[in-house]
Amino acid sequence: MLLFASVVFGDEKLDLPEGFKADPDRPDVPFSFSAARKYLDDKLAIQAKYRSRLADALEHADGAEIMLLSFTPVKKVPEGKGDDYFPIMPYKSFSQILQRKKLEKEKIAACRKATVELLREADDHGGGAACHFPIHAVRLFRGKEIIFETSFCWVCHNYFVGYPDDFEGATWVGLFKTNIEAFLLKEMPIPQTEIDRFDATYGDKDKSKPRKSIAPPAKDNRK
C-alpha cells in the first residue's frame, strides 16, 4: 500500500485525508477520491453563496409566522387537514402544526433579521442530515406569498433550504448558535409535554451518556 500525505499532480494538489493509503495497482483511486472531495467542497461554497443571496430577498419580507411542530412527521396529510401540517421537504413528509403565531410589527422585523443572519452564515456548521426532529418552523411572506419557509431541529441543529436545482427535495444545512434559536424559544417555548414525549421515545436510558433532548440543554430547566 502507498501512503499519501501530500500529492501534487500538475499544478493541483490532491485533496486527500492525512494517512490516506492507496493500492499501487489502483493509481486512479486517489484522483477520483480527491475529485469527489473537491466537488463537495465547491458545492458547499456555491450553496453558501446562494443562501447569502437569498437572504437579500428576505430583507423585503413584510410578514412572518412561527410554528411549533410535532417532531414525528408523517408521510401523508390527513384529508382536508393540509393547513394543519408543515412540509418537511428533504424527507418528503409533513409535520403537524401544534401551535402557530402570526407576528406583528417589531416581531416581524426580529424574525426577519434572525432568518437573514442565519442564511448569511458562511459555513455549514455540521449537523447536516444526521437527524431532523422538526420542532419549530418559520415562514416569511411578501404580501400573501410565502417567500421562505423552513423547519428547525435543536437535537442536531439543522434546517433545510431548497436550492434552484433541487427545490422540491431541499437540503439540510447545519447551524451554530444563531439568534433564530433564541428568538423561537422565547416566542414559542417548547411545552414540557413535548420534551417528555421526546425523552420517552428517544431518550437514552443509560444515565452516564449525555441526554439527547428536543429542547436545547440551556433551556432545559430539569437539569
PDB file of C-alpha atoms in Angstrom:
ATOM      1  CA  MET A   1       0.000   0.000   0.000  1.00  0.00           C
ATOM      2  CA  LEU A   2       1.146   3.547  -0.760  1.00  0.00           C
ATOM      3  CA  LEU A   3       0.759   6.257   1.880  1.00  0.00           C
ATOM      4  CA  PHE A   4      -0.423   9.641   0.597  1.00  0.00           C
ATOM      5  CA  ALA A   5       0.257  12.595   2.882  1.00  0.00           C
ATOM      6  CA  SER A   6       0.531  15.210   0.142  1.00  0.00           C
ATOM      7  CA  VAL A   7       0.246  14.554  -3.572  1.00  0.00           C
ATOM      8  CA  VAL A   8       0.541  17.128  -6.338  1.00  0.00           C
ATOM      9  CA  PHE A   9      -0.463  16.389  -9.913  1.00  0.00           C
ATOM     10  CA  GLY A  10       0.398  19.176 -12.334  1.00  0.00           C
ATOM     11  CA  ASP A  11      -0.467  22.456 -10.627  1.00  0.00           C
ATOM     12  CA  GLU A  12      -3.140  20.957  -8.412  1.00  0.00           C
ATOM     13  CA  LYS A  13      -2.679  19.331  -5.031  1.00  0.00           C
ATOM     14  CA  LEU A  14      -4.849  16.321  -4.425  1.00  0.00           C
ATOM     15  CA  ASP A  15      -7.339  16.649  -1.577  1.00  0.00           C
ATOM     16  CA  LEU A  16      -6.661  13.518   0.459  1.00  0.00           C
ATOM     17  CA  PRO A  17      -7.033  12.943   4.199  1.00  0.00           C
ATOM     18  CA  GLU A  18      -3.869  12.576   6.275  1.00  0.00           C
ATOM     19  CA  GLY A  19      -2.642   8.998   6.132  1.00  0.00           C
ATOM     20  CA  PHE A  20      -4.653   8.091   3.030  1.00  0.00           C
ATOM     21  CA  LYS A  21      -3.498   4.720   1.726  1.00  0.00           C
ATOM     22  CA  ALA A  22      -3.777   3.678  -1.897  1.00  0.00           C
ATOM     23  CA  ASP A  23      -3.308   0.366  -3.656  1.00  0.00           C
ATOM     24  CA  PRO A  24      -0.339   0.600  -6.103  1.00  0.00           C
ATOM     25  CA  ASP A  25      -2.443  -1.418  -8.552  1.00  0.00           C
ATOM     26  CA  ARG A  26      -5.109   1.316  -8.488  1.00  0.00           C
ATOM     27  CA  PRO A  27      -3.318   4.641  -9.078  1.00  0.00           C
ATOM     28  CA  ASP A  28      -6.632   6.106 -10.274  1.00  0.00           C
ATOM     29  CA  VAL A  29      -8.306   5.907  -6.870  1.00  0.00           C
ATOM     30  CA  PRO A  30      -6.544   8.887  -5.195  1.00  0.00           C
ATOM     31  CA  PHE A  31      -7.508  11.122  -8.116  1.00  0.00           C
ATOM     32  CA  SER A  32     -11.184  10.112  -8.167  1.00  0.00           C
ATOM     33  CA  PHE A  33     -11.377  10.338  -4.382  1.00  0.00           C
ATOM     34  CA  SER A  34      -9.804  13.813  -4.445  1.00  0.00           C
ATOM     35  CA  ALA A  35     -12.143  14.886  -7.252  1.00  0.00           C
ATOM     36  CA  ALA A  36     -15.173  13.861  -5.183  1.00  0.00           C
ATOM     37  CA  ARG A  37     -13.929  15.726  -2.096  1.00  0.00           C
ATOM     38  CA  LYS A  38     -13.231  18.885  -4.101  1.00  0.00           C
ATOM     39  CA  TYR A  39     -16.608  18.669  -5.790  1.00  0.00           C
ATOM     40  CA  LEU A  40     -18.365  18.546  -2.425  1.00  0.00           C
ATOM     41  CA  ASP A  41     -16.301  21.479  -1.116  1.00  0.00           C
ATOM     42  CA  ASP A  42     -17.138  23.510  -4.220  1.00  0.00           C
ATOM     43  CA  LYS A  43     -20.815  22.598  -3.911  1.00  0.00           C
ATOM     44  CA  LEU A  44     -20.932  23.713  -0.273  1.00  0.00           C
ATOM     45  CA  ALA A  45     -19.319  27.029  -1.246  1.00  0.00           C
ATOM     46  CA  ILE A  46     -21.858  27.592  -4.028  1.00  0.00           C
ATOM     47  CA  GLN A  47     -24.743  26.748  -1.703  1.00  0.00           C
ATOM     48  CA  ALA A  48     -23.433  29.211   0.897  1.00  0.00           C
ATOM     49  CA  LYS A  49     -23.328  31.951  -1.749  1.00  0.00           C
ATOM     50  CA  TYR A  50     -26.890  31.130  -2.794  1.00  0.00           C
ATOM     51  CA  ARG A  51     -28.136  31.317   0.803  1.00  0.00           C
ATOM     52  CA  SER A  52     -26.468  34.715   1.229  1.00  0.00           C
ATOM     53  CA  ARG A  53     -28.092  35.996  -1.958  1.00  0.00           C
ATOM     54  CA  LEU A  54     -31.444  34.550  -0.901  1.00  0.00           C
ATOM     55  CA  ALA A  55     -31.073  36.497   2.336  1.00  0.00           C
ATOM     56  CA  ASP A  56     -31.050  39.699   0.254  1.00  0.00           C
ATOM     57  CA  ALA A  57     -34.534  38.823  -0.991  1.00  0.00           C
ATOM     58  CA  LEU A  58     -35.776  38.057   2.514  1.00  0.00           C
ATOM     59  CA  GLU A  59     -34.841  41.570   3.617  1.00  0.00           C
ATOM     60  CA  HIS A  60     -38.067  42.583   1.810  1.00  0.00           C
ATOM     61  CA  ALA A  61     -40.357  40.221   3.756  1.00  0.00           C
ATOM     62  CA  ASP A  62     -43.267  42.100   5.333  1.00  0.00           C
ATOM     63  CA  GLY A  63     -44.901  39.218   7.167  1.00  0.00           C
ATOM     64  CA  ALA A  64     -43.808  36.309   9.350  1.00  0.00           C
ATOM     65  CA  GLU A  65     -45.328  33.275  11.005  1.00  0.00           C
ATOM     66  CA  ILE A  66     -43.738  30.909  13.516  1.00  0.00           C
ATOM     67  CA  MET A  67     -44.929  27.422  14.393  1.00  0.00           C
ATOM     68  CA  LEU A  68     -44.426  24.656  16.913  1.00  0.00           C
ATOM     69  CA  LEU A  69     -44.279  21.296  15.133  1.00  0.00           C
ATOM     70  CA  SER A  70     -44.670  17.676  16.069  1.00  0.00           C
ATOM     71  CA  PHE A  71     -41.219  16.060  15.970  1.00  0.00           C
ATOM     72  CA  THR A  72     -42.742  12.902  14.439  1.00  0.00           C
ATOM     73  CA  PRO A  73     -43.518  13.680  10.769  1.00  0.00           C
ATOM     74  CA  VAL A  74     -45.969  11.660   8.692  1.00  0.00           C
ATOM     75  CA  LYS A  75     -45.782  10.720   5.023  1.00  0.00           C
ATOM     76  CA  LYS A  76     -49.357  11.684   4.190  1.00  0.00           C
ATOM     77  CA  VAL A  77     -51.513  14.576   5.343  1.00  0.00           C
ATOM     78  CA  PRO A  78     -54.975  13.550   6.555  1.00  0.00           C
ATOM     79  CA  GLU A  79     -57.656  14.521   4.061  1.00  0.00           C
ATOM     80  CA  GLY A  80     -58.811  18.105   4.471  1.00  0.00           C
ATOM     81  CA  LYS A  81     -56.057  18.910   7.003  1.00  0.00           C
ATOM     82  CA  GLY A  82     -53.478  20.488   4.684  1.00  0.00           C
ATOM     83  CA  ASP A  83     -53.413  23.794   6.570  1.00  0.00           C
ATOM     84  CA  ASP A  84     -52.560  21.957   9.796  1.00  0.00           C
ATOM     85  CA  TYR A  85     -49.337  20.401   8.506  1.00  0.00           C
ATOM     86  CA  PHE A  86     -45.930  21.826   7.589  1.00  0.00           C
ATOM     87  CA  PRO A  87     -43.839  20.284   4.753  1.00  0.00           C
ATOM     88  CA  ILE A  88     -40.502  18.749   5.768  1.00  0.00           C
ATOM     89  CA  MET A  89     -39.143  18.946   2.246  1.00  0.00           C
ATOM     90  CA  PRO A  90     -35.963  16.803   2.392  1.00  0.00           C
ATOM     91  CA  TYR A  91     -37.945  13.950   3.974  1.00  0.00           C
ATOM     92  CA  LYS A  92     -40.909  14.440   1.616  1.00  0.00           C
ATOM     93  CA  SER A  93     -43.059  14.294   4.712  1.00  0.00           C
ATOM     94  CA  PHE A  94     -45.210  16.578   6.868  1.00  0.00           C
ATOM     95  CA  SER A  95     -45.227  17.633  10.498  1.00  0.00           C
ATOM     96  CA  GLN A  96     -48.403  18.517  12.348  1.00  0.00           C
ATOM     97  CA  ILE A  97     -48.569  22.156  13.409  1.00  0.00           C
ATOM     98  CA  LEU A  98     -49.235  22.142  17.162  1.00  0.00           C
ATOM     99  CA  GLN A  99     -49.168  25.915  17.603  1.00  0.00           C
ATOM    100  CA  ARG A 100     -48.837  28.853  15.231  1.00  0.00           C
ATOM    101  CA  LYS A 101     -48.453  32.590  15.636  1.00  0.00           C
ATOM    102  CA  LYS A 102     -48.674  35.380  13.071  1.00  0.00           C
ATOM    103  CA  LEU A 103     -46.144  38.010  14.073  1.00  0.00           C
ATOM    104  CA  GLU A 104     -46.692  41.752  14.039  1.00  0.00           C
ATOM    105  CA  LYS A 105     -44.595  44.904  13.739  1.00  0.00           C
ATOM    106  CA  GLU A 106     -41.291  44.631  15.624  1.00  0.00           C
ATOM    107  CA  LYS A 107     -41.634  40.837  15.962  1.00  0.00           C
ATOM    108  CA  ILE A 108     -41.735  40.552  12.163  1.00  0.00           C
ATOM    109  CA  ALA A 109     -38.558  42.613  11.966  1.00  0.00           C
ATOM    110  CA  ALA A 110     -36.850  40.480  14.631  1.00  0.00           C
ATOM    111  CA  CYS A 111     -37.793  37.215  12.923  1.00  0.00           C
ATOM    112  CA  ARG A 112     -36.717  38.539   9.530  1.00  0.00           C
ATOM    113  CA  LYS A 113     -33.389  39.748  10.920  1.00  0.00           C
ATOM    114  CA  ALA A 114     -32.643  36.420  12.630  1.00  0.00           C
ATOM    115  CA  THR A 115     -33.512  34.449   9.491  1.00  0.00           C
ATOM    116  CA  VAL A 116     -31.395  36.691   7.276  1.00  0.00           C
ATOM    117  CA  GLU A 117     -28.445  36.325   9.657  1.00  0.00           C
ATOM    118  CA  LEU A 118     -28.891  32.552   9.601  1.00  0.00           C
ATOM    119  CA  LEU A 119     -28.775  32.368   5.810  1.00  0.00           C
ATOM    120  CA  ARG A 120     -25.756  34.637   5.648  1.00  0.00           C
ATOM    121  CA  GLU A 121     -23.637  32.317   7.789  1.00  0.00           C
ATOM    122  CA  ALA A 122     -20.716  31.478   5.534  1.00  0.00           C
ATOM    123  CA  ASP A 123     -20.342  27.865   6.598  1.00  0.00           C
ATOM    124  CA  ASP A 124     -22.475  24.823   7.113  1.00  0.00           C
ATOM    125  CA  HIS A 125     -21.630  24.169  10.786  1.00  0.00           C
ATOM    126  CA  GLY A 126     -22.187  20.448  10.664  1.00  0.00           C
ATOM    127  CA  GLY A 127     -25.341  18.606  11.640  1.00  0.00           C
ATOM    128  CA  GLY A 128     -26.324  18.075   8.020  1.00  0.00           C
ATOM    129  CA  ALA A 129     -28.610  15.084   7.691  1.00  0.00           C
ATOM    130  CA  ALA A 130     -27.547  13.457  10.981  1.00  0.00           C
ATOM    131  CA  CYS A 131     -31.179  13.753  12.084  1.00  0.00           C
ATOM    132  CA  HIS A 132     -34.082  16.132  11.879  1.00  0.00           C
ATOM    133  CA  PHE A 133     -36.759  16.182  14.566  1.00  0.00           C
ATOM    134  CA  PRO A 134     -38.778  19.257  13.498  1.00  0.00           C
ATOM    135  CA  ILE A 135     -39.934  21.294  16.474  1.00  0.00           C
ATOM    136  CA  HIS A 136     -40.042  24.904  15.224  1.00  0.00           C
ATOM    137  CA  ALA A 137     -40.771  26.396  11.812  1.00  0.00           C
ATOM    138  CA  VAL A 138     -40.622  29.843  10.216  1.00  0.00           C
ATOM    139  CA  ARG A 139     -42.446  31.306   7.241  1.00  0.00           C
ATOM    140  CA  LEU A 140     -41.643  34.697   5.747  1.00  0.00           C
ATOM    141  CA  PHE A 141     -44.074  36.472   3.428  1.00  0.00           C
ATOM    142  CA  ARG A 142     -44.142  39.266   0.901  1.00  0.00           C
ATOM    143  CA  GLY A 143     -47.783  40.215   0.884  1.00  0.00           C
ATOM    144  CA  LYS A 144     -49.639  36.885   0.858  1.00  0.00           C
ATOM    145  CA  GLU A 145     -46.874  34.972  -0.889  1.00  0.00           C
ATOM    146  CA  ILE A 146     -44.561  32.665   1.078  1.00  0.00           C
ATOM    147  CA  ILE A 147     -41.020  33.615   0.062  1.00  0.00           C
ATOM    148  CA  PHE A 148     -39.189  31.339   2.515  1.00  0.00           C
ATOM    149  CA  GLU A 149     -40.027  28.556   4.931  1.00  0.00           C
ATOM    150  CA  THR A 150     -38.031  26.042   6.900  1.00  0.00           C
ATOM    151  CA  SER A 151     -38.141  23.834   9.978  1.00  0.00           C
ATOM    152  CA  PHE A 152     -35.567  23.540  12.758  1.00  0.00           C
ATOM    153  CA  CYS A 153     -34.174  20.640  14.772  1.00  0.00           C
ATOM    154  CA  TRP A 154     -32.417  21.529  18.031  1.00  0.00           C
ATOM    155  CA  VAL A 155     -31.098  17.973  18.525  1.00  0.00           C
ATOM    156  CA  CYS A 156     -28.696  18.126  15.573  1.00  0.00           C
ATOM    157  CA  HIS A 157     -29.064  21.869  14.959  1.00  0.00           C
ATOM    158  CA  ASN A 158     -30.080  21.943  11.340  1.00  0.00           C
ATOM    159  CA  TYR A 159     -32.666  23.367   8.966  1.00  0.00           C
ATOM    160  CA  PHE A 160     -33.431  22.965   5.259  1.00  0.00           C
ATOM    161  CA  VAL A 161     -33.053  25.134   2.182  1.00  0.00           C
ATOM    162  CA  GLY A 162     -34.417  24.482  -1.284  1.00  0.00           C
ATOM    163  CA  TYR A 163     -31.826  25.228  -3.964  1.00  0.00           C
ATOM    164  CA  PRO A 164     -32.692  26.164  -7.565  1.00  0.00           C
ATOM    165  CA  ASP A 165     -31.509  22.815  -8.927  1.00  0.00           C
ATOM    166  CA  ASP A 166     -33.337  20.728  -6.300  1.00  0.00           C
ATOM    167  CA  PHE A 167     -36.061  22.920  -4.845  1.00  0.00           C
ATOM    168  CA  GLU A 168     -38.616  20.145  -4.340  1.00  0.00           C
ATOM    169  CA  GLY A 169     -36.146  17.999  -2.429  1.00  0.00           C
ATOM    170  CA  ALA A 170     -34.266  20.672  -0.460  1.00  0.00           C
ATOM    171  CA  THR A 171     -31.071  20.042   1.513  1.00  0.00           C
ATOM    172  CA  TRP A 172     -30.163  20.086   5.200  1.00  0.00           C
ATOM    173  CA  VAL A 173     -27.907  22.849   6.459  1.00  0.00           C
ATOM    174  CA  GLY A 174     -26.149  22.701   9.820  1.00  0.00           C
ATOM    175  CA  LEU A 175     -26.334  25.756  12.055  1.00  0.00           C
ATOM    176  CA  PHE A 176     -24.389  27.057  15.019  1.00  0.00           C
ATOM    177  CA  LYS A 177     -25.589  29.395  17.769  1.00  0.00           C
ATOM    178  CA  THR A 178     -27.732  31.945  15.988  1.00  0.00           C
ATOM    179  CA  ASN A 179     -30.363  34.447  17.039  1.00  0.00           C
ATOM    180  CA  ILE A 180     -33.103  32.389  15.395  1.00  0.00           C
ATOM    181  CA  GLU A 181     -32.856  29.746  18.115  1.00  0.00           C
ATOM    182  CA  ALA A 182     -33.176  32.245  20.955  1.00  0.00           C
ATOM    183  CA  PHE A 183     -35.982  34.074  19.151  1.00  0.00           C
ATOM    184  CA  LEU A 184     -38.070  30.952  18.560  1.00  0.00           C
ATOM    185  CA  LEU A 185     -37.581  29.567  22.057  1.00  0.00           C
ATOM    186  CA  LYS A 186     -38.646  32.904  23.547  1.00  0.00           C
ATOM    187  CA  GLU A 187     -41.644  33.498  21.291  1.00  0.00           C
ATOM    188  CA  MET A 188     -42.820  29.868  21.265  1.00  0.00           C
ATOM    189  CA  PRO A 189     -41.380  27.786  24.130  1.00  0.00           C
ATOM    190  CA  ILE A 190     -41.386  24.017  23.754  1.00  0.00           C
ATOM    191  CA  PRO A 191     -44.066  22.565  26.058  1.00  0.00           C
ATOM    192  CA  GLN A 192     -42.882  20.182  28.758  1.00  0.00           C
ATOM    193  CA  THR A 193     -45.282  17.596  27.342  1.00  0.00           C
ATOM    194  CA  GLU A 194     -43.329  17.528  24.069  1.00  0.00           C
ATOM    195  CA  ILE A 195     -39.982  17.336  25.897  1.00  0.00           C
ATOM    196  CA  ASP A 196     -41.280  14.405  27.936  1.00  0.00           C
ATOM    197  CA  ARG A 197     -42.725  12.708  24.844  1.00  0.00           C
ATOM    198  CA  PHE A 198     -39.378  13.012  23.057  1.00  0.00           C
ATOM    199  CA  ASP A 199     -37.470  11.654  26.055  1.00  0.00           C
ATOM    200  CA  ALA A 200     -39.852   8.711  26.352  1.00  0.00           C
ATOM    201  CA  THR A 201     -39.410   7.908  22.656  1.00  0.00           C
ATOM    202  CA  TYR A 202     -35.734   8.688  22.003  1.00  0.00           C
ATOM    203  CA  GLY A 203     -34.087   9.351  25.357  1.00  0.00           C
ATOM    204  CA  ASP A 204     -31.041   7.272  26.235  1.00  0.00           C
ATOM    205  CA  LYS A 205     -31.726   5.036  29.228  1.00  0.00           C
ATOM    206  CA  ASP A 206     -28.018   4.991  30.055  1.00  0.00           C
ATOM    207  CA  LYS A 207     -27.708   7.882  32.517  1.00  0.00           C
ATOM    208  CA  SER A 208     -23.920   8.023  32.044  1.00  0.00           C
ATOM    209  CA  LYS A 209     -24.387   9.264  28.474  1.00  0.00           C
ATOM    210  CA  PRO A 210     -25.278  12.855  27.532  1.00  0.00           C
ATOM    211  CA  ARG A 211     -29.054  13.139  27.324  1.00  0.00           C
ATOM    212  CA  LYS A 212     -30.441  13.901  23.900  1.00  0.00           C
ATOM    213  CA  SER A 213     -33.431  16.227  24.083  1.00  0.00           C
ATOM    214  CA  ILE A 214     -35.729  18.028  21.683  1.00  0.00           C
ATOM    215  CA  ALA A 215     -35.052  21.203  23.694  1.00  0.00           C
ATOM    216  CA  PRO A 216     -31.607  22.861  23.737  1.00  0.00           C
ATOM    217  CA  PRO A 217     -29.836  21.984  27.012  1.00  0.00           C
ATOM    218  CA  ALA A 218     -29.570  25.596  28.150  1.00  0.00           C
ATOM    219  CA  LYS A 219     -33.337  25.874  28.070  1.00  0.00           C
ATOM    220  CA  ASP A 220     -33.998  22.542  29.796  1.00  0.00           C
ATOM    221  CA  ASN A 221     -34.658  23.548  33.417  1.00  0.00           C
ATOM    222  CA  ARG A 222     -34.951  19.990  34.613  1.00  0.00           C
ATOM    223  CA  LYS A 223     -31.150  19.664  34.831  1.00  0.00           C
TER     224      LYS A 223
END
